[in-house]
Amino acid sequence: MKLTVLVDNNTLIDRYFFAEPGLSFLLEDSGTRVLFDTGYSDIFLKNARKMGLSLLDLDYLALSHGHLDHSWGLEPLIRLFMEAGIERLPGRSPILVAHPLAFESKKIEGIGEIGSLFTPKKLSEHFRLQLSSTPFWLSERLVFLGEIPGNFAFEAGAAVGYVKDSEGNKIPDLLRDDTALVYRAEAGLVIITGCSHSGICNITEYAKEVCGDSRVLDIVGGFHLLEPSEERMSGTLEYLKKLDPECLHACHCTDLNSKIELSKVCRLKEVGVGLQLEYF
């Protein structure tokens, strides 16, 4: 399986791509092509074009959760498919895989909308929808996890803004839609995350359960360690030290101090737009 970083907060040195606070990966596994998240804008399309990668023949579009830095690229992606149709270019509409709550309107007081710009009904006019809170296999070795159980008290999620219930009441948004992908490589699991609002340790434990494998080769993506509490940081470090993955590719929503701490217990590697990783 090949993983290409199309969007991250950073680019690799001497690689002339665009970056933004967001995330988008292209996964290619034995003929199955999956776009994981779309970032905030259209730069995932610009970067893919610079790399010579077409996004017109995707099998799946998988979303980690509904926040703007992972889903607002949906609009330029829809335009891409529409314009390709006008020009009669070969391509196909992918199946959109997400948690059923990923397209709720999510808001923060004083800021406004930070969630999806599209409803499932509108998206169904452009994609075939597969909304699932349970694991869904994208290929023989690649799985969308669905809703992540909470096993670790130190990762109890703090609300990010609010959603509204059917009566219009504001409910703190605990990001139940936050999920991840897992690839079953020969040497162990590769866990691919968006933001890890549900907790990187919770995600990893569930990945091991779903895949029936306790070996973790790599974790790639956001760890949601932004000025974490001492309890969360120490709990995460203790867990990862025992887990002993071959390496970590922490990026996006992982701050510098957290990366420094992670590097003390694991082999931490650099991430940026243009990075390509291969797993067998």
Coordinates of C-alpha atoms in Angstrom, one line a residue:
M1 CA 0.0 0.0 0.0
K2 CA 1.3 3.4 -0.9
L3 CA 0.4 6.5 1.1
T4 CA 0.9 10.0 -0.4
V5 CA 0.5 13.1 1.7
L6 CA -1.5 15.6 -0.3
V7 CA -2.2 18.1 2.5
D8 CA -0.5 18.7 5.9
N9 CA 0.4 21.8 7.9
N10 CA 3.9 21.5 6.5
T11 CA 5.7 20.6 3.3
L12 CA 8.9 18.6 3.0
I13 CA 12.1 20.6 2.6
D14 CA 12.8 21.5 -1.1
R15 CA 9.4 20.2 -2.2
Y16 CA 7.4 23.0 -3.7
F17 CA 3.9 22.1 -2.7
F18 CA 1.1 24.0 -0.9
A19 CA 0.4 23.5 2.8
E20 CA -2.5 24.5 5.1
P21 CA -3.8 23.5 8.6
G22 CA -5.6 20.4 7.3
L23 CA -5.0 16.8 6.1
S24 CA -5.5 14.7 3.0
F25 CA -3.9 11.4 2.1
L26 CA -4.1 9.3 -1.1
L27 CA -4.0 5.6 -0.4
E28 CA -3.3 3.0 -3.2
D29 CA -3.7 -0.6 -2.3
S30 CA -3.6 -3.3 -5.0
G31 CA -5.8 -1.4 -7.4
T32 CA -8.0 0.2 -4.8
R33 CA -7.6 4.0 -4.6
V34 CA -8.8 5.9 -1.5
L35 CA -8.8 9.6 -0.8
F36 CA -8.7 10.1 3.0
D37 CA -10.0 13.6 3.9
T38 CA -9.9 16.6 1.6
G39 CA -8.3 19.3 3.7
Y40 CA -9.7 22.8 4.0
S41 CA -9.4 24.1 0.4
D42 CA -8.5 23.0 -3.1
I43 CA -4.8 22.5 -2.5
F44 CA -5.1 18.7 -2.3
L45 CA -6.0 18.9 -6.0
K46 CA -3.2 21.3 -6.8
N47 CA -0.6 19.2 -5.0
A48 CA -1.9 16.0 -6.6
R49 CA -1.6 17.6 -10.1
K50 CA 2.0 18.7 -9.3
M51 CA 2.7 15.0 -8.4
G52 CA 1.2 13.7 -11.5
L53 CA -1.6 12.0 -9.6
S54 CA -5.2 11.8 -10.9
L55 CA -8.1 11.9 -8.5
L56 CA -10.8 11.1 -11.2
D57 CA -10.6 7.4 -10.7
L58 CA -11.1 7.0 -6.9
D59 CA -12.9 4.0 -5.5
Y60 CA -13.5 5.5 -2.1
L61 CA -13.5 8.9 -0.4
A62 CA -13.2 8.4 3.3
L63 CA -13.6 11.1 5.9
S64 CA -12.1 11.0 9.4
H65 CA -14.7 13.5 10.7
G66 CA -16.7 16.5 9.7
H67 CA -14.4 19.4 10.7
L68 CA -13.6 22.1 8.1
D69 CA -9.9 21.2 7.9
H70 CA -10.8 17.7 6.7
S71 CA -14.0 18.2 4.8
W72 CA -14.2 21.6 3.2
G73 CA -12.3 20.3 0.2
L74 CA -15.4 18.4 -0.8
E75 CA -16.7 21.4 -2.7
P76 CA -13.7 21.7 -5.1
L77 CA -13.7 17.9 -5.5
I78 CA -17.3 18.0 -6.6
R79 CA -16.3 20.7 -9.1
L80 CA -13.5 18.5 -10.4
F81 CA -15.9 15.7 -11.2
M82 CA -18.4 18.0 -12.8
E83 CA -15.9 19.7 -15.0
A84 CA -14.4 16.3 -16.0
G85 CA -17.9 15.3 -17.1
I86 CA -18.2 18.4 -19.2
E87 CA -14.9 17.5 -20.9
R88 CA -15.9 13.9 -21.2
L89 CA -12.8 12.8 -19.3
P90 CA -12.7 9.2 -18.1
G91 CA -13.4 8.8 -14.4
R92 CA -15.9 7.6 -11.8
S93 CA -17.7 8.9 -8.7
P94 CA -16.3 7.3 -5.6
I95 CA -18.2 5.8 -2.7
L96 CA -18.1 8.3 0.2
V97 CA -17.5 6.5 3.5
A98 CA -18.0 8.4 6.8
H99 CA -19.6 8.1 10.2
P100 CA -23.4 9.0 10.1
L101 CA -22.7 12.1 12.3
A102 CA -19.9 13.5 10.1
F103 CA -22.2 15.9 8.3
E104 CA -23.9 17.5 11.3
S105 CA -23.7 21.3 11.4
K106 CA -20.9 21.9 14.0
K107 CA -20.5 25.4 15.4
I108 CA -18.3 27.4 17.8
E109 CA -19.7 30.5 19.5
G110 CA -18.3 33.7 17.9
I111 CA -17.0 31.8 14.9
G112 CA -19.9 30.0 13.4
E113 CA -19.8 26.9 11.2
I114 CA -16.8 24.6 11.5
G115 CA -18.5 21.4 10.2
S116 CA -19.6 20.1 6.9
L117 CA -20.9 22.5 4.2
F118 CA -23.1 19.7 2.8
T119 CA -25.9 17.5 4.0
P120 CA -26.0 13.8 3.3
K121 CA -29.0 14.4 1.0
K122 CA -27.0 16.9 -1.1
L123 CA -23.9 14.7 -1.1
S124 CA -25.9 11.7 -2.3
E125 CA -26.5 13.7 -5.6
H126 CA -22.7 13.5 -6.2
F127 CA -21.5 10.4 -4.4
R128 CA -22.8 7.0 -3.4
L129 CA -22.9 7.2 0.4
Q130 CA -21.8 4.5 2.9
L131 CA -22.4 6.0 6.3
S132 CA -21.3 3.5 9.0
S133 CA -20.6 3.6 12.7
T134 CA -19.2 0.1 12.5
P135 CA -16.1 -1.2 10.6
F136 CA -16.3 -1.2 6.8
W137 CA -13.7 -2.9 4.7
L138 CA -12.5 -0.8 1.7
S139 CA -10.2 -3.6 0.5
E140 CA -9.0 -7.0 1.7
R141 CA -6.4 -5.2 3.9
L142 CA -7.8 -1.7 4.5
V143 CA -10.6 -0.9 6.9
F144 CA -12.6 2.1 8.0
L145 CA -13.1 1.8 11.7
G146 CA -16.4 3.6 12.4
E147 CA -17.1 4.9 15.9
I148 CA -14.2 4.5 18.3
P149 CA -14.9 3.1 21.8
G150 CA -13.4 5.0 24.7
N151 CA -11.2 2.8 26.8
F152 CA -8.8 5.3 28.4
A153 CA -9.9 7.8 31.0
F154 CA -7.0 10.1 30.1
E155 CA -8.4 10.5 26.6
A156 CA -11.9 11.4 27.6
G157 CA -12.7 13.9 24.9
A158 CA -13.3 17.6 25.5
A159 CA -16.2 19.1 23.5
V160 CA -15.3 21.2 20.4
G161 CA -18.2 23.6 19.9
Y162 CA -21.7 22.3 19.7
V163 CA -24.3 20.7 17.5
K164 CA -28.1 21.1 17.8
D165 CA -30.6 18.4 18.6
S166 CA -34.0 17.9 16.8
E167 CA -35.5 20.6 19.1
G168 CA -32.8 23.1 18.4
N169 CA -31.0 22.8 21.7
K170 CA -27.2 23.2 21.7
I171 CA -25.4 20.0 22.6
P172 CA -21.6 20.0 23.3
D173 CA -20.0 18.2 20.3
L174 CA -17.9 15.3 21.6
L175 CA -16.9 14.3 18.1
R176 CA -18.4 10.8 18.0
D177 CA -17.8 10.9 14.2
D178 CA -14.0 10.9 14.6
T179 CA -12.5 7.8 13.2
A180 CA -9.5 6.3 11.3
L181 CA -8.4 3.8 8.7
V182 CA -6.2 0.7 9.3
Y183 CA -4.0 -1.2 6.9
R184 CA -3.0 -4.8 7.6
A185 CA 0.6 -5.0 6.5
E186 CA 2.6 -8.2 6.8
A187 CA 4.7 -6.8 9.6
G188 CA 1.7 -5.3 11.6
L189 CA -0.9 -2.6 11.5
V190 CA -0.6 0.8 9.9
I191 CA -3.1 3.2 11.6
I192 CA -4.0 6.2 9.5
T193 CA -5.7 9.1 11.5
G194 CA -7.2 12.4 10.7
C195 CA -7.3 14.3 14.0
S196 CA -7.7 11.6 16.7
H197 CA -10.3 13.6 18.7
S198 CA -11.4 10.2 20.0
G199 CA -7.9 9.5 21.3
I200 CA -4.9 8.0 19.6
C201 CA -4.7 5.2 22.2
N202 CA -8.4 4.5 21.9
I203 CA -8.1 4.3 18.1
T204 CA -5.1 2.0 18.3
E205 CA -6.8 -0.4 20.8
Y206 CA -9.8 -0.6 18.6
A207 CA -7.7 -1.1 15.4
K208 CA -6.0 -4.1 17.1
E209 CA -9.4 -5.5 18.1
V210 CA -11.0 -5.1 14.6
C211 CA -8.0 -6.5 12.8
G212 CA -7.1 -9.2 15.3
D213 CA -3.5 -8.2 15.4
S214 CA -1.6 -6.6 18.3
R215 CA 1.4 -5.6 16.2
V216 CA 1.5 -1.9 15.2
L217 CA 4.0 -1.0 12.5
D218 CA 3.2 2.7 12.1
I219 CA 0.7 5.5 13.1
V220 CA 0.4 8.2 10.5
G221 CA -1.7 11.4 10.9
G222 CA -2.9 13.8 13.5
F223 CA -2.6 12.8 17.2
H224 CA -4.7 15.7 18.6
L225 CA -2.0 16.7 21.0
L226 CA -2.3 20.4 21.2
E227 CA -1.1 21.6 24.6
P228 CA -2.5 18.4 26.1
S229 CA -3.0 18.1 29.8
E230 CA -0.2 16.4 31.8
E231 CA -2.4 13.4 32.4
R232 CA -3.2 13.0 28.7
M233 CA 0.4 13.4 27.6
S234 CA 1.9 11.0 30.2
G235 CA -0.9 8.4 29.6
T236 CA -0.2 8.6 25.8
L237 CA 3.6 8.3 26.3
E238 CA 3.2 5.3 28.6
Y239 CA 0.8 3.6 26.2
L240 CA 3.0 4.1 23.2
K241 CA 6.2 3.0 25.0
K242 CA 4.5 -0.3 25.8
L243 CA 3.1 -0.6 22.3
D244 CA 6.6 -0.1 20.8
P245 CA 5.6 0.6 17.1
E246 CA 8.4 0.6 14.5
C247 CA 7.9 4.3 14.0
L248 CA 5.4 7.2 14.2
H249 CA 4.5 9.8 11.6
A250 CA 2.7 12.4 13.8
C251 CA 1.6 15.5 12.0
H252 CA -1.2 18.0 11.5
C253 CA -2.7 18.6 15.0
T254 CA 0.4 17.5 17.0
D255 CA 2.3 20.5 18.4
L256 CA 6.1 20.8 18.7
N257 CA 6.4 20.0 22.4
S258 CA 4.2 16.9 22.0
K259 CA 6.4 15.7 19.1
I260 CA 9.5 16.2 21.3
E261 CA 7.9 14.1 24.0
L262 CA 6.8 11.4 21.5
S263 CA 10.4 11.2 20.2
K264 CA 11.6 10.2 23.6
V265 CA 9.6 6.9 23.6
C266 CA 9.2 6.2 19.8
R267 CA 11.1 6.6 16.6
L268 CA 9.4 9.8 15.3
K269 CA 9.7 10.6 11.6
E270 CA 9.1 13.8 9.6
V271 CA 5.9 14.4 7.7
G272 CA 5.0 16.9 5.1
V273 CA 3.2 17.4 1.8
G274 CA 5.0 15.2 -0.8
L275 CA 5.9 12.4 1.6
Q276 CA 5.2 8.9 0.2
L277 CA 5.3 5.8 2.4
E278 CA 5.0 2.2 1.3
Y279 CA 3.9 -0.8 3.3
F280 CA 3.9 -4.5 2.3

